[in-house]
GROMACS .gro file of C-alpha atoms in nm:
model
  230
    1MET     CA    1  11.506   6.569  11.609
    2LYS     CA    2  11.681   6.917  11.741
    3PHE     CA    3  11.943   6.801  11.366
    4PHE     CA    4  11.654   6.741  11.192
    5ALA     CA    5  11.455   7.008  11.282
    6ALA     CA    6  11.779   7.224  11.190
    7ALA     CA    7  11.842   7.095  10.874
    8LEU     CA    8  11.464   7.092  10.785
    9GLY     CA    9  11.456   7.437  10.818
   10LEU     CA   10  11.834   7.473  10.586
   11ALA     CA   11  11.704   7.303  10.323
   12ALA     CA   12  11.395   7.502  10.283
   13VAL     CA   13  11.630   7.880  10.268
   14LEU     CA   14  11.844   7.649  10.045
   15VAL     CA   15  11.670   7.481   9.786
   16PRO     CA   16  11.550   7.687   9.484
   17GLN     CA   17  11.210   7.895   9.544
   18VAL     CA   18  11.177   8.077   9.220
   19ALA     CA   19  10.920   7.881   9.098
   20ALA     CA   20  10.725   7.910   9.453
   21HIS     CA   21  10.688   8.276   9.386
   22TYR     CA   22  10.339   8.426   9.277
   23ARG     CA   23  10.141   8.688   9.246
   24PHE     CA   24   9.820   8.873   9.322
   25THR     CA   25   9.727   8.968   8.967
   26ALA     CA   26   9.346   9.009   9.006
   27LEU     CA   27   9.054   9.188   9.210
   28ILE     CA   28   8.763   8.907   9.321
   29VAL     CA   29   8.441   9.159   9.250
   30ASN     CA   30   8.142   9.029   9.362
   31GLY     CA   31   8.235   8.704   9.379
   32THR     CA   32   8.348   8.682   9.029
   33THR     CA   33   8.754   8.729   8.925
   34THR     CA   34   8.801   8.996   8.715
   35ALA     CA   35   9.141   9.042   8.418
   36ASP     CA   36   9.491   9.090   8.564
   37TYR     CA   37   9.627   9.384   8.652
   38GLN     CA   38   9.252   9.484   8.557
   39TYR     CA   39   9.213   9.689   8.833
   40VAL     CA   40   9.590   9.570   9.022
   41LYS     CA   41   9.838   9.821   8.980
   42PRO     CA   42  10.094   9.661   8.745
   43TYR     CA   43  10.440   9.594   8.817
   44THR     CA   44  10.798   9.605   8.671
   45ASN     CA   45  10.888   9.334   8.943
   46MET     CA   46  10.769   8.969   8.807
   47ASN     CA   47  10.677   8.708   9.030
   48SER     CA   48  10.968   8.861   9.275
   49PRO     CA   49  10.891   8.913   9.609
   50VAL     CA   50  11.027   9.256   9.794
   51THR     CA   51  11.268   9.237  10.131
   52ASP     CA   52  11.319   9.641  10.212
   53VAL     CA   53  11.076   9.735  10.446
   54SER     CA   54  11.193  10.078  10.382
   55SER     CA   55  11.216  10.121  10.010
   56THR     CA   56  10.880  10.316   9.789
   57GLY     CA   57  10.877   9.950   9.643
   58PHE     CA   58  10.702   9.824   9.927
   59THR     CA   59  10.433   9.998   9.885
   60CYS     CA   60  10.197   9.872   9.612
   61ASN     CA   61  10.541   9.704   9.441
   62ILE     CA   62  10.808   9.829   9.257
   63GLY     CA   63  10.744   9.988   8.997
   64ALA     CA   64  10.377   9.959   9.020
   65SER     CA   65  10.219  10.228   8.831
   66SER     CA   66   9.809  10.274   8.696
   67ALA     CA   67   9.572   9.950   8.602
   68PRO     CA   68   9.340  10.147   8.309
   69GLY     CA   69   9.006  10.015   8.568
   70ILE     CA   70   8.874  10.110   8.950
   71ALA     CA   71   8.659   9.825   9.054
   72TRP     CA   72   8.336  10.025   9.201
   73VAL     CA   73   8.194   9.778   9.512
   74LYS     CA   74   7.987   9.878   9.809
   75SER     CA   75   8.116   9.837  10.250
   76GLY     CA   76   7.959   9.568  10.390
   77THR     CA   77   8.076   9.349  10.078
   78GLN     CA   78   8.301   9.113  10.021
   79ILE     CA   79   8.656   9.134   9.742
   80GLY     CA   80   8.945   9.017   9.752
   81PHE     CA   81   9.289   8.885   9.573
   82LYS     CA   82   9.355   8.567   9.335
   83THR     CA   83   9.675   8.458   9.289
   84ASP     CA   84   9.867   8.388   8.905
   85ILE     CA   85   9.945   8.011   9.092
   86PRO     CA   86   9.857   7.876   9.455
   87ILE     CA   87  10.093   8.078   9.720
   88GLY     CA   88  10.421   7.798   9.785
   89HIS     CA   89  10.585   7.961  10.109
   90PRO     CA   90  10.493   7.909  10.438
   91GLY     CA   91  10.300   8.265  10.605
   92VAL     CA   92  10.059   8.490  10.660
   93ILE     CA   93   9.854   8.773  10.530
   94ASN     CA   94   9.795   9.135  10.594
   95VAL     CA   95   9.558   9.370  10.388
   96TYR     CA   96   9.496   9.763  10.454
   97MET     CA   97   9.370  10.014  10.260
   98ALA     CA   98   9.316  10.395  10.243
   99LYS     CA   99   9.162  10.632  10.117
  100VAL     CA  100   9.227  10.904   9.817
  101PRO     CA  101   9.299  11.222   9.834
  102SER     CA  102   9.075  11.482   9.798
  103GLY     CA  103   9.231  11.584   9.420
  104GLN     CA  104   9.377  11.268   9.260
  105THR     CA  105   9.202  10.899   9.208
  106ALA     CA  106   9.269  10.592   9.308
  107ALA     CA  107   9.476  10.498   8.943
  108THR     CA  108   9.683  10.781   9.001
  109PHE     CA  109   9.746  10.786   9.400
  110THR     CA  110  10.011  10.610   9.482
  111GLY     CA  111   9.985  10.576   9.841
  112SER     CA  112  10.211  10.762   9.991
  113GLY     CA  113  10.182  10.911  10.332
  114LYS     CA  114  10.030  10.777  10.644
  115VAL     CA  115   9.684  10.652  10.516
  116TRP     CA  116   9.659  10.259  10.556
  117PHE     CA  117   9.470  10.107  10.875
  118LYS     CA  118   9.417   9.693  10.812
  119VAL     CA  119   9.149   9.564  10.688
  120SER     CA  120   9.190   9.194  10.736
  121GLN     CA  121   9.485   8.931  10.860
  122LEU     CA  122   9.594   8.608  10.793
  123SER     CA  123   9.798   8.522  11.095
  124ALA     CA  124   9.923   8.150  11.183
  125GLN     CA  125   9.823   7.903  11.423
  126THR     CA  126  10.055   7.772  11.711
  127ASP     CA  127   9.965   7.581  12.008
  128GLY     CA  128  10.266   7.653  12.245
  129GLY     CA  129  10.566   7.529  12.128
  130SER     CA  130  10.475   7.170  11.945
  131SER     CA  131  10.350   7.316  11.577
  132ILE     CA  132  10.298   7.671  11.419
  133LYS     CA  133  10.065   7.617  11.120
  134TRP     CA  134  10.020   7.866  10.840
  135PRO     CA  135   9.621   7.846  10.707
  136ALA     CA  136   9.810   8.082  10.349
  137ASP     CA  137   9.923   7.782  10.267
  138ASN     CA  138   9.816   7.719   9.909
  139LEU     CA  139   9.548   7.901   9.887
  140THR     CA  140   9.517   8.035   9.525
  141SER     CA  141   9.277   8.336   9.624
  142TYR     CA  142   9.170   8.584   9.971
  143LEU     CA  143   8.859   8.726  10.044
  144PHE     CA  144   8.748   8.975  10.325
  145THR     CA  145   8.474   9.254  10.376
  146ILE     CA  146   8.492   9.590  10.330
  147PRO     CA  147   8.423   9.755  10.624
  148SER     CA  148   8.017   9.892  10.635
  149LYS     CA  149   8.126  10.251  10.807
  150LEU     CA  150   8.378  10.387  10.555
  151PRO     CA  151   8.247  10.687  10.384
  152SER     CA  152   8.232  10.686  10.009
  153GLY     CA  153   8.510  10.764   9.761
  154ASP     CA  154   8.821  10.637   9.573
  155TYR     CA  155   9.050  10.336   9.770
  156LEU     CA  156   9.383  10.148   9.735
  157VAL     CA  157   9.374   9.803   9.903
  158ARG     CA  158   9.712   9.647   9.933
  159ILE     CA  159   9.702   9.314  10.029
  160GLU     CA  160  10.074   9.114  10.154
  161HIS     CA  161  10.212   8.757  10.189
  162ILE     CA  162  10.491   8.778  10.361
  163ALA     CA  163  10.659   8.463  10.405
  164LEU     CA  164  10.893   8.370  10.658
  165HIS     CA  165  11.105   8.079  10.513
  166GLY     CA  166  11.385   8.248  10.553
  167ALA     CA  167  11.331   8.489  10.821
  168SER     CA  168  11.588   8.426  11.055
  169THR     CA  169  11.800   8.693  10.938
  170PHE     CA  170  11.681   9.033  10.925
  171GLY     CA  171  11.634   9.107  10.534
  172GLY     CA  172  11.495   8.729  10.512
  173ALA     CA  173  11.072   8.812  10.531
  174GLN     CA  174  11.001   8.794  10.134
  175PHE     CA  175  10.706   9.030  10.076
  176TYR     CA  176  10.469   8.961   9.785
  177ILE     CA  177  10.259   9.278   9.734
  178SER     CA  178  10.025   9.355   9.491
  179CYS     CA  179   9.783   9.727   9.535
  180ALA     CA  180   9.424   9.739   9.361
  181GLN     CA  181   9.229  10.002   9.270
  182ILE     CA  182   8.872  10.041   9.418
  183HIS     CA  183   8.557  10.311   9.502
  184VAL     CA  184   8.300  10.210   9.786
  185ILE     CA  185   7.989  10.291   9.740
  186SER     CA  186   7.899  10.360  10.095
  187SER     CA  187   7.656  10.594  10.394
  188GLY     CA  188   7.920  10.515  10.643
  189THR     CA  189   8.064  10.808  10.780
  190THR     CA  190   8.348  10.703  11.017
  191SER     CA  191   8.731  10.673  10.926
  192PRO     CA  192   9.032  10.548  11.049
  193THR     CA  193   9.209  10.764  11.299
  194SER     CA  194   9.488  10.551  11.367
  195LEU     CA  195   9.681  10.523  11.030
  196VAL     CA  196  10.000  10.436  10.994
  197SER     CA  197  10.236  10.439  10.688
  198ILE     CA  198  10.386  10.229  10.446
  199PRO     CA  199  10.604  10.216  10.402
  200GLY     CA  200  10.695  10.299  10.828
  201VAL     CA  201  10.477  10.012  10.975
  202TYR     CA  202  10.748   9.760  11.002
  203THR     CA  203  11.111   9.828  11.095
  204GLY     CA  204  11.219   9.490  11.017
  205ASN     CA  205  11.281   9.392  11.367
  206GLU     CA  206  10.974   9.242  11.433
  207PRO     CA  207  10.922   8.938  11.614
  208GLY     CA  208  10.654   8.820  11.343
  209ILE     CA  209  10.896   8.900  10.995
  210LEU     CA  210  11.256   8.826  11.219
  211ILE     CA  211  11.176   8.472  11.290
  212ASN     CA  212  11.292   8.121  11.294
  213ILE     CA  213  10.957   7.961  11.205
  214TYR     CA  214  11.131   7.627  11.200
  215TRP     CA  215  11.374   7.552  11.558
  216PRO     CA  216  11.283   7.606  11.795
  217ILE     CA  217  10.926   7.563  11.701
  218PRO     CA  218  10.787   7.898  11.774
  219PRO     CA  219  10.516   7.877  12.082
  220SER     CA  220  10.331   8.182  11.949
  221TYR     CA  221  10.332   8.380  11.644
  222THR     CA  222  10.237   8.813  11.646
  223GLN     CA  223  10.093   8.925  11.338
  224PRO     CA  224  10.333   9.233  11.224
  225GLY     CA  225  10.150   9.605  11.202
  226PRO     CA  226   9.800   9.726  11.378
  227ALA     CA  227   9.507   9.577  11.473
  228VAL     CA  228   9.222   9.500  11.201
  229TRP     CA  229   9.031   9.871  11.180
  230SER     CA  230   8.684   9.760  11.261
   0.00000   0.00000   0.00000
């Protein structure tokens, strides 16, 4: 049984996976999927993942540039990201936001500095070592709520799906990343104080990033990154 489980894990890594690569290409606003890259920053990495958590391309993907639009959204409402094809690897989702500094816009800001806070996550489901499930499997969209107490202004919203099929070795986790440009309309006045930089939020050695998900089956899973801000 141990050999069979290990063999399954090895096969999942060795079988060509390019067809399973996916991108977060569009923003969902007011229940409507907008055009690809209308508000999502385009990048040059095509559908390849980012694997170096220390690279500048880890912020909004490799070669990220300005999108043509900035989506206006109300705090306390849901927005989301749409994929081009269903998520095809086992893994988890994190969503971060960053307030754009004065003098810049969501289109011009690159997300540098200690400016990011987590607003949503979708983790693994474990039961002590009998099985591990991935609620993000086969999703074609992911919705989350803009915190109601955020101040008005331009923000970047960054989504990452961390694919863990090859994460048993350092650098084996694959990050599928996109950033969207939004303007939040809000009467809120509370700004997060525990901010992180991206890159900088991970080392690559976190137990939720450097992990063999196949054998032995993990009895628990630790979501990478800070807690969701609320």
